[in-house]
C-alpha positions as a printed Julia matrix, in Angstrom:
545×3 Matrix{Float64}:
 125.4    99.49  49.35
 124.28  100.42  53.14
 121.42  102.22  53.4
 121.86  102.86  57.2
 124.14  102.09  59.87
 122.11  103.42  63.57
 122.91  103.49  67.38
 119.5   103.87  69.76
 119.05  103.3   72.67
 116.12  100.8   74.23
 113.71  104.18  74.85
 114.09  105.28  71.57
 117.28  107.89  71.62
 119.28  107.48  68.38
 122.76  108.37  69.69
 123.88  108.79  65.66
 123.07  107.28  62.69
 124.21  107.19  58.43
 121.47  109.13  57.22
 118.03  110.88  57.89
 115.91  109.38  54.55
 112.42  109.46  55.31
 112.59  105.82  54.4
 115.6   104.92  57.07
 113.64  106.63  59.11
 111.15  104.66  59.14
 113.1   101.14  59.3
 114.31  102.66  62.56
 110.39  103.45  63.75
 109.81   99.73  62.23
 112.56   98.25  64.27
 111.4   100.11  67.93
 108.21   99.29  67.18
 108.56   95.18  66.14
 111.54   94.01  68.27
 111.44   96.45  71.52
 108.26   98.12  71.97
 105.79   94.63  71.53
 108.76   92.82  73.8
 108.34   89.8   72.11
 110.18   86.34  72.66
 112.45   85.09  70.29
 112.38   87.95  68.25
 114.29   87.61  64.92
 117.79   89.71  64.35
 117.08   89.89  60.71
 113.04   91.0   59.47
 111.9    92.84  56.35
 110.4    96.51  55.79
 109.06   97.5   52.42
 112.24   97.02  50.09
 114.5    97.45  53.0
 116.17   94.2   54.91
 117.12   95.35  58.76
 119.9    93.57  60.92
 120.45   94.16  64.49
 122.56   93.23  67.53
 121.29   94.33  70.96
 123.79   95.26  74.03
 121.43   93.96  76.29
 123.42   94.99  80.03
 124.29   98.5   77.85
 120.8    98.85  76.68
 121.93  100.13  73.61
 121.17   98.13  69.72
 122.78   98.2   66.81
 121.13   98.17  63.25
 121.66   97.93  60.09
 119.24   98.56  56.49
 120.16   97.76  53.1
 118.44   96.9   50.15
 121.56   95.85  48.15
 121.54   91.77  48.15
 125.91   92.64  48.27
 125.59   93.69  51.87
 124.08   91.0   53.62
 127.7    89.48  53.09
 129.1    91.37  55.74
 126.25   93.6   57.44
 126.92   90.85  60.66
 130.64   91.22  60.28
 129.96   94.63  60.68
 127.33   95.12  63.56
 129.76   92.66  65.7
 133.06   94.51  64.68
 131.35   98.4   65.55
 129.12   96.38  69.01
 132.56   95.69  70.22
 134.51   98.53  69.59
 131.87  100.94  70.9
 131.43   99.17  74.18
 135.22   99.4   74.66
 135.63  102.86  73.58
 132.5   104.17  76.18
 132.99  101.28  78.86
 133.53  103.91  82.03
 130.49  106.14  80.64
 128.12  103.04  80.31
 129.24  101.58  83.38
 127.55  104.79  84.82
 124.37  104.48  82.82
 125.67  107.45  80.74
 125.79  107.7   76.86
 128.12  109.65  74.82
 126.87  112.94  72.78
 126.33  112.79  68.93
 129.91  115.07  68.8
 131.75  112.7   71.03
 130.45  110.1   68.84
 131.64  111.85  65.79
 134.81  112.3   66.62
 135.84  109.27  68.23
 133.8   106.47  66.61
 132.61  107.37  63.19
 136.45  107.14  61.77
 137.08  104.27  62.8
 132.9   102.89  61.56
 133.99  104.17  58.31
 137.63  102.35  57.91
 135.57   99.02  59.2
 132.53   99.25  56.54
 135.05  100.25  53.66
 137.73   97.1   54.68
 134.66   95.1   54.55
 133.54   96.48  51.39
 136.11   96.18  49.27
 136.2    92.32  50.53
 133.1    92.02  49.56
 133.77   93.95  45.92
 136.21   91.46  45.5
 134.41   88.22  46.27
 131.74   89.25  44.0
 133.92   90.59  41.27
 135.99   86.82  41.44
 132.7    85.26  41.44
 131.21   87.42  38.29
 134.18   86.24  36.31
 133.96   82.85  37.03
 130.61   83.42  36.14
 131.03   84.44  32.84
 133.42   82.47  31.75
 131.31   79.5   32.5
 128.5    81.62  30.25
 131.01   81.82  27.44
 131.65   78.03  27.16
 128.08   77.25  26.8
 127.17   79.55  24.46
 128.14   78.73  20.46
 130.3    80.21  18.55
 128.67   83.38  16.5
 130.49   86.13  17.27
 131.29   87.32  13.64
 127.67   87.6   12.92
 126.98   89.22  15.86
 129.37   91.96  15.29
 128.23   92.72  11.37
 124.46   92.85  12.74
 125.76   95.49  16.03
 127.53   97.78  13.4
 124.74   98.16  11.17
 122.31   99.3   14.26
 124.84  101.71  15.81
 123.93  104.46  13.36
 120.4   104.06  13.96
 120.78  103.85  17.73
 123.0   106.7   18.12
 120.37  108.82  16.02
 117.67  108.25  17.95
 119.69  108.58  21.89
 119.81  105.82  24.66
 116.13  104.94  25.48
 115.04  104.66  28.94
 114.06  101.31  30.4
 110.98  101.03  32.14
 111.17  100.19  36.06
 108.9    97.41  36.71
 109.5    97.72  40.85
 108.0   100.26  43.28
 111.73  101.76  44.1
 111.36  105.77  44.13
 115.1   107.66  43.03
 116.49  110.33  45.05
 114.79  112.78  42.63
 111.51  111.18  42.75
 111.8   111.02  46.95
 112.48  114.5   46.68
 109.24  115.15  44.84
 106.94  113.2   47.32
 108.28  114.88  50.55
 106.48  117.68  51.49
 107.4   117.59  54.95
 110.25  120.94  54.24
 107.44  122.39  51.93
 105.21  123.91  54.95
 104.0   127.31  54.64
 105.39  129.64  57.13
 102.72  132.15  56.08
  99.95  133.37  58.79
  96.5   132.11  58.14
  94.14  135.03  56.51
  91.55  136.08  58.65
  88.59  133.97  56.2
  90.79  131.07  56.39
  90.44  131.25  60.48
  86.87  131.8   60.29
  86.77  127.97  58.57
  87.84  126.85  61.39
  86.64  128.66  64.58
  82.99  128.9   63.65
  80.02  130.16  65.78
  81.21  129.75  69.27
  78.62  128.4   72.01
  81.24  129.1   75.3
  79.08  131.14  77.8
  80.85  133.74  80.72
  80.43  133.14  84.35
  80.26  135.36  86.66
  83.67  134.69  87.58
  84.98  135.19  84.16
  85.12  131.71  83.12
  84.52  130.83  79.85
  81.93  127.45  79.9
  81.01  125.37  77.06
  77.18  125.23  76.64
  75.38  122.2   76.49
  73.86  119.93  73.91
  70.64  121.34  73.37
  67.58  119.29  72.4
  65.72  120.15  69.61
  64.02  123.49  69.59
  61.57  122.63  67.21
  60.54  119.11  69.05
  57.38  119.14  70.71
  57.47  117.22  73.77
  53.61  115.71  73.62
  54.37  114.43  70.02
  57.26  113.1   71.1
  56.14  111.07  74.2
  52.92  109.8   72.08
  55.32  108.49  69.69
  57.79  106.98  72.11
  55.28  105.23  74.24
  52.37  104.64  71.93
  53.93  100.65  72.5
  51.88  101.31  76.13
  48.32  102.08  74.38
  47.41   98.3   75.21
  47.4    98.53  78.61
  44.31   99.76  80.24
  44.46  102.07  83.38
  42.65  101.53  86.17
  44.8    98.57  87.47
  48.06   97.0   89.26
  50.46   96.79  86.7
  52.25   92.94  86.62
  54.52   91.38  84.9
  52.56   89.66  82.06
  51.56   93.08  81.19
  54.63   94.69  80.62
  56.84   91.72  79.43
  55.47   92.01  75.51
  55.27   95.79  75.81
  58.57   96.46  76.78
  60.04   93.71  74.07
  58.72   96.57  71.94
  60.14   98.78  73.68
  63.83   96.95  73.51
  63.35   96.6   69.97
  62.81   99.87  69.74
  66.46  101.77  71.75
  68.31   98.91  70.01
  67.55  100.65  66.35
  69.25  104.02  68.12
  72.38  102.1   68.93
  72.08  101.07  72.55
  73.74   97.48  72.15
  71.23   94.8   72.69
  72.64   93.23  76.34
  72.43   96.84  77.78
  68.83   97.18  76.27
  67.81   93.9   78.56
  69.46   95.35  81.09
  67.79   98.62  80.56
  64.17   97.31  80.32
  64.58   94.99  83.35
  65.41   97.85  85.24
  62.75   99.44  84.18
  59.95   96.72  84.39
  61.32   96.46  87.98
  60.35   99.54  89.01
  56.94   99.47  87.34
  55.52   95.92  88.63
  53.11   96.4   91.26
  52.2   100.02  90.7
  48.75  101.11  90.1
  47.82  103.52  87.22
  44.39  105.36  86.57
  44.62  106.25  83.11
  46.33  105.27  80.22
  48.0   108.48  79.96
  49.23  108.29  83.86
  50.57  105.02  82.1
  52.97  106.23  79.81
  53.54  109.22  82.35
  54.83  106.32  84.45
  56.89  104.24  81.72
  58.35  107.54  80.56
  59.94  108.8   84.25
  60.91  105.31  84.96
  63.27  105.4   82.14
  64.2   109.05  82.08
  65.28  107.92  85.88
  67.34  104.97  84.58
  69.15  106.4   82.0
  70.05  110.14  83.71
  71.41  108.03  86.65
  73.45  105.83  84.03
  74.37  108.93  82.49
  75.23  111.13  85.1
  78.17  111.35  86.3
  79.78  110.69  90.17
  82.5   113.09  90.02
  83.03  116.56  89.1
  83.72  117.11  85.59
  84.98  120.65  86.09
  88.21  121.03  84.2
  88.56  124.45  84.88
  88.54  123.81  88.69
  91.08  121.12  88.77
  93.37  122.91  86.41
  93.6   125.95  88.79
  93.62  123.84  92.04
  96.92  122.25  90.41
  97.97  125.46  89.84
  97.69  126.83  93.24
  98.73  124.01  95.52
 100.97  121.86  93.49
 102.8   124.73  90.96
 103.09  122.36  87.82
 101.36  122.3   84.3
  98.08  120.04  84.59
  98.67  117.09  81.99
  95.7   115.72  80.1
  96.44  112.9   77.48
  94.05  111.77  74.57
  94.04  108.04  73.62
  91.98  106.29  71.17
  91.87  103.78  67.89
  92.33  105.11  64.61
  90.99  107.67  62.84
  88.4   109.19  65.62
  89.67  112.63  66.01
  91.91  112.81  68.86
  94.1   115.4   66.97
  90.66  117.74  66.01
  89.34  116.96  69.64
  92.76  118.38  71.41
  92.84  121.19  68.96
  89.12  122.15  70.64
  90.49  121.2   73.97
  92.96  123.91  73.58
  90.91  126.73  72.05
  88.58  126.57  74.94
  91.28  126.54  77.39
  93.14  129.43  75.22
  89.35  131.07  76.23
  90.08  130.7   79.97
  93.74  132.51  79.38
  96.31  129.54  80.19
  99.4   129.25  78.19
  98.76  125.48  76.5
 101.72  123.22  75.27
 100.98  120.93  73.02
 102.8   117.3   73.47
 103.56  115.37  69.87
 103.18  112.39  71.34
 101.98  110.15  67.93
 105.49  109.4   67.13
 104.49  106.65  64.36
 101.62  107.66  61.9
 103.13  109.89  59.04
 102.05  113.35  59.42
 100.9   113.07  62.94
 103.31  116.31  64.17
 102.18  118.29  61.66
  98.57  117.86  61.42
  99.31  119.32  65.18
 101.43  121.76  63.86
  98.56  123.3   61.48
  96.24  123.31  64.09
  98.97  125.02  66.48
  99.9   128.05  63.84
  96.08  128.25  63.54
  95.34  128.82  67.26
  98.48  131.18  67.51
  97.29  133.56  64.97
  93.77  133.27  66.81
  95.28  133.48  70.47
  98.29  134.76  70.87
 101.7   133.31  71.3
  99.98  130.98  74.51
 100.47  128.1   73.22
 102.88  126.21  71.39
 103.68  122.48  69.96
 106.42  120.09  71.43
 107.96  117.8   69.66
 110.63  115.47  68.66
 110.33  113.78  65.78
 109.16  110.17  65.04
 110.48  107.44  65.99
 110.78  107.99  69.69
 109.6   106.44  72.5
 106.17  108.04  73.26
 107.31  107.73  77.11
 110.57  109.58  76.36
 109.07  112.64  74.98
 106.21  113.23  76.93
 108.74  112.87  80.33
 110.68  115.73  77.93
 107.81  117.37  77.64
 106.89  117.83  81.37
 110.29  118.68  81.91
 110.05  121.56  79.33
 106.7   122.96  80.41
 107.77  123.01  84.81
 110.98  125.72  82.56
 108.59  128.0   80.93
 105.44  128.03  83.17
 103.01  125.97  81.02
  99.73  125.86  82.72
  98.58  122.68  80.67
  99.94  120.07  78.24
  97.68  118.57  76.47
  98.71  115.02  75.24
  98.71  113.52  71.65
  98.98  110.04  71.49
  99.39  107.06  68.81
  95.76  105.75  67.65
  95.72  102.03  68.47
  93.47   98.76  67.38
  91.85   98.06  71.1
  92.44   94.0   69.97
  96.21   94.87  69.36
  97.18   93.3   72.39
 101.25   94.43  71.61
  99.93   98.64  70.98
  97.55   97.99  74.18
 100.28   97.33  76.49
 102.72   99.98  75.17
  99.76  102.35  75.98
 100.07  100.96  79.6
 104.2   102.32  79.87
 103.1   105.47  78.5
 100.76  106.37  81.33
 102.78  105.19  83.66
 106.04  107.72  82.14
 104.53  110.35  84.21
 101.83  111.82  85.97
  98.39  112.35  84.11
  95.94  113.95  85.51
  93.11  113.26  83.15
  93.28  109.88  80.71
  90.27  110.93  78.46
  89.22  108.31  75.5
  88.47  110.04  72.06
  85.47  107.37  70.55
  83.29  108.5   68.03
  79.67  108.27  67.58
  79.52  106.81  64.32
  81.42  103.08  65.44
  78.21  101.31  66.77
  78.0    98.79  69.57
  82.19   97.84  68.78
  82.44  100.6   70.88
  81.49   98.6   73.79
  84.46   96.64  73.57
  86.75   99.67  72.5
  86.17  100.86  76.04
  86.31   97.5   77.92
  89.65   96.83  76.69
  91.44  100.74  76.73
  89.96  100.92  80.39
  91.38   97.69  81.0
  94.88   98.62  79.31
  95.2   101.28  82.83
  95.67   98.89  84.8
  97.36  101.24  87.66
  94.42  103.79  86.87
  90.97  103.97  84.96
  90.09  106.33  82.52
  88.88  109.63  83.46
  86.24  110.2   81.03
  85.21  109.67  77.31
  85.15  112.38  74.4
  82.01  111.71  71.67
  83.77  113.2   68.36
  80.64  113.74  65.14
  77.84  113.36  67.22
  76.61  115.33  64.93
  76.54  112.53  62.5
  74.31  110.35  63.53
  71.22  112.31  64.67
  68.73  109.93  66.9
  71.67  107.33  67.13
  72.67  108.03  70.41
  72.55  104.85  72.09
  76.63  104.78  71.42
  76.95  106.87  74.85
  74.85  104.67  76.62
  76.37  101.78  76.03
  80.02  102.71  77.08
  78.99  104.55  79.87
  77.24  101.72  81.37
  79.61   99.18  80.45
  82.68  100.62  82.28
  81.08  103.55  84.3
  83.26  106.04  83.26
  81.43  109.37  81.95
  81.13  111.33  78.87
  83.28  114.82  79.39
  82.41  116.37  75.89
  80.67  115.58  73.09
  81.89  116.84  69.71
  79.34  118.41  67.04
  81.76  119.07  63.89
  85.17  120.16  62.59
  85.0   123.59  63.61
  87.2   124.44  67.09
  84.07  125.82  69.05
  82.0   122.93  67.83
  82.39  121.09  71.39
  79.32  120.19  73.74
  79.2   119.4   77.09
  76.53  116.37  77.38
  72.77  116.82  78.42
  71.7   113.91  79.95
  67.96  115.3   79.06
  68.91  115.51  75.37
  70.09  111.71  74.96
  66.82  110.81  76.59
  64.32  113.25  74.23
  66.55  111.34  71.48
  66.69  107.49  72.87
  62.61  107.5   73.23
  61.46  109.42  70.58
């Protein structure tokens, strides 16, 4: 009749609860999420999930809430009867510990409260058993008096079908909801199903690929850069990118009127590779800024000219104004502060935060620190162990360096990455590297839980995971997760399937310039090793071809 009957705590600890379903599990995530984590106003006690209805009553000076789920109709008759009787009895039975701001372990729980929670909910279920089975009989009584009087007939025409019926067996009735049984749950979950075999070597090789790292003379291991085009040839290139310029004649002070319907062409033209159409202006009125006034011999010394003054704009858009050397800051933490370097990955949806952290830590794995991974995504299904495949993976590759934390879902992101610190400063961690829940940047609620997490601990690098492929919306992804920091701005940006989109580059323009924050890495497929640092020479050759 009750599905689930849970203590938790405000940050997410479930002191105990009735049962560990998949599906009660994720009322509970459900309930954190819609009542607690968005802190809304006037938030309903009583809200729906899937088949599921979910009650609650909140200790608010105890910080502690009490829920309920049930999908039985019977229960809602004394689910609030309930949640007051076990709010009330719980606060009296651990008044001294929560006085101190201290809750009671899942064994103290056990002992002490769960009798009497179970001599509450079965007084008030027989009760309700009662109530219902009075009100069934007057029911049917009622049902008898209006229907007429045929039961004679009714029983000749039942005894001639029982032979037939009992010859052919009870046949199933078909299930018109979407309610799964226990045996058909059991089917679906796959989460207890996982492999504990060791990836074959040809397996591995799927997903380490040809490496580009290069070795510094101090033993470093470097990612390379992305390389322009080998085959491009550079006069074909600038003919074709400037050819726009083959109206004006050298020989002459360049002015305004001359340039203005050139570089419209020219606008036109970095808009088609993705550079959003505000930034383009921008761009070009840098540009014609620089140009007005200069004299030119030649046409060719003319689209020498147009071609440096943009190749000037864009590498000092590009590059960046601090050092981007990871490996340097990691070991400077290392040696004057003795505590694991933390980088975090945020993001929307679906851009490859969990493939980009997984690449993170196989070039770090290179450079010989011991990596612990923080399962931080405690809401999407699956989150912990997509990171757990890529984890086994880069154990059988590396070594026994590096190794997933995590603590289920459900949890407070803040809680477990605090736990996670905690647990890496015990077994000498060098870095933790920092999964986090993928987030609509216009979900105003998800954008300012993002804001607590940071703030749970200290992160050295906040790095946003965008992908190539998004278009000028990404523009407004990074307005809005660089304003979500409000006590810090993002560190950098990570490109993810660069690869995808060939001449389309004008995506890393665009969010560079519009919150000056620069590109880190650039990713160039699925494979661990396929990770880039950015050439600011290579987004030009590809902007103004």
């Amino acid at each position: 009749m009750l599905d689930l009957f849970a203590i938790i705590t405000k940050g997410g600890i479930v002191l105990w609860k009735t049962s560990d379903s998949a599906a009660c599990q994720k009322c509970l995530q459900v309930l954190f999420y819609e009542a607690f984590l968005s802190e809304r106003k006037n938030m309903e006690t009583t809200f729906h999930q899937d088949r599921f209805t979910i009650q609650f009553q909140e200790s608010i000076q105890n910080g502690i809430v009490f829920a309920v789920a049930f999908q039985d109709a019977k229960a809602e008759a004394f689910t609030q009867s309930l949640l007051n009787s076990m709010h009330n009895i719980f606060i009296n039975l651990y008044q001294e510990q929560l006085k101190n701001k201290d809750f009671p372990s899942e064994d103290d729980i056990i002992r002490n409260f769960v009798p009497l929670y179970n001599a509450k909910l079965s007084q008030l279920s027989k009760v309700s058993d009662k109530e219902n089975l009075t009100s069934n009989e007057v029911n049917r009584q009622e049902k008898n008096k209006a229907l007429p009087r045929q039961q004679p007939r009714q029983k000749m025409h039942t005894s001639k079908q029982a032979p037939s019926t009992s010859k052919k067996g009870k046949k199933e009735l078909r299930r018109w909801d979407d309610q799964l049984t226990n045996e058909e749950e059991e089917a679906l979950n796959y989460s207890g199903n996982v492999s504990n075999e060791v990836p074959s070597s040809s397996q591995l090789s799927n997903v380490v690929g040809d490496t580009n790292f290069q070795k510094t003379k101090k033993g470093e291991v470097v990612i390379g850069d992305l390389e322009t085009d080998p085959n491009q040839n550079s006069a074909t290139t600038s003919s074709s990118a400037f050819s726009f310029f083959s109206g004006l004649i050298g020989g002459k002070y360049l002015k305004e009127e001359d340039l203005d319907p050139v570089l419209k062409k020219v606008q036109e033209h970095i808009v088609q590779k993705n550079v959003a159409n505000s930034i383009s202006l921008e761009l070009c009125k840098s540009v014609k800024k620089s140009l007005i006034g200069k004299k030119v011999s030649s046409f060719e010394s003319v689209k020498q000219t147009v071609n440096d003054a943009f190749r000037e704009t864009l590498t000092q858009i590009l590059t960046p104004s601090t050092s981007l050397d990871l490996l340097h800051s990691i070991r400077a933490v290392q040696k004057n502060e003795d505590r694991p370097y933390t980088i975090s990955l945020i993001g929307v949806n679906g851009v490859g935060k969990s493939t980009t952290l997984a690449k993170l830590a196989y070039w770090l794995l290179s450079n010989n620190f011991r990596i612990l991974v923080a399962a931080c995504d405690t809401f999407r299904s699956g989150a912990i162990e997509q990171l757990g495949v890529h984890v086994k993976n880069l154990q059988s590759l590396k070594g026994s360096s590096i190794e997933l934390f995590a603590q289920g879902y459900g949890k407070d992101s803040s809680f477990v990455v605090k736990n996670a610190v905690d647990y890496a400063k015990k077994n000498s961690f060098d870095v933790i590297l920092i999964d986090t829940a993928g987030r609509r940047h216009n979900d105003q609620r998800l954008m300012g839980s993002l804001e607590k997490f940071t703030k749970a601990t200290k992160l050295d690098k906040i790095f946003q995971v965008a992908e190539a492929l998004v278009g000028t919306d990404s523009l407004a992804q990074a307005k809005h997760f660089q304003a979500s920091l409000y006590h810090r701005p993002l560190d950098g940006f990570i490109i993810s399937k660069v690869d995808t989109v060939g001449k389309m580059v004008g995506v890393m323009v665009g969010m560079v310039y519009s919150v000056r924050v620069p590109i880190v890495f650039v990713g160039v497929g699925q494979m661990y090793s396929d990770l880039r640092t950015l050439s600011v020479d290579w987004v030009v050759d590809q902007l103004i071809k």
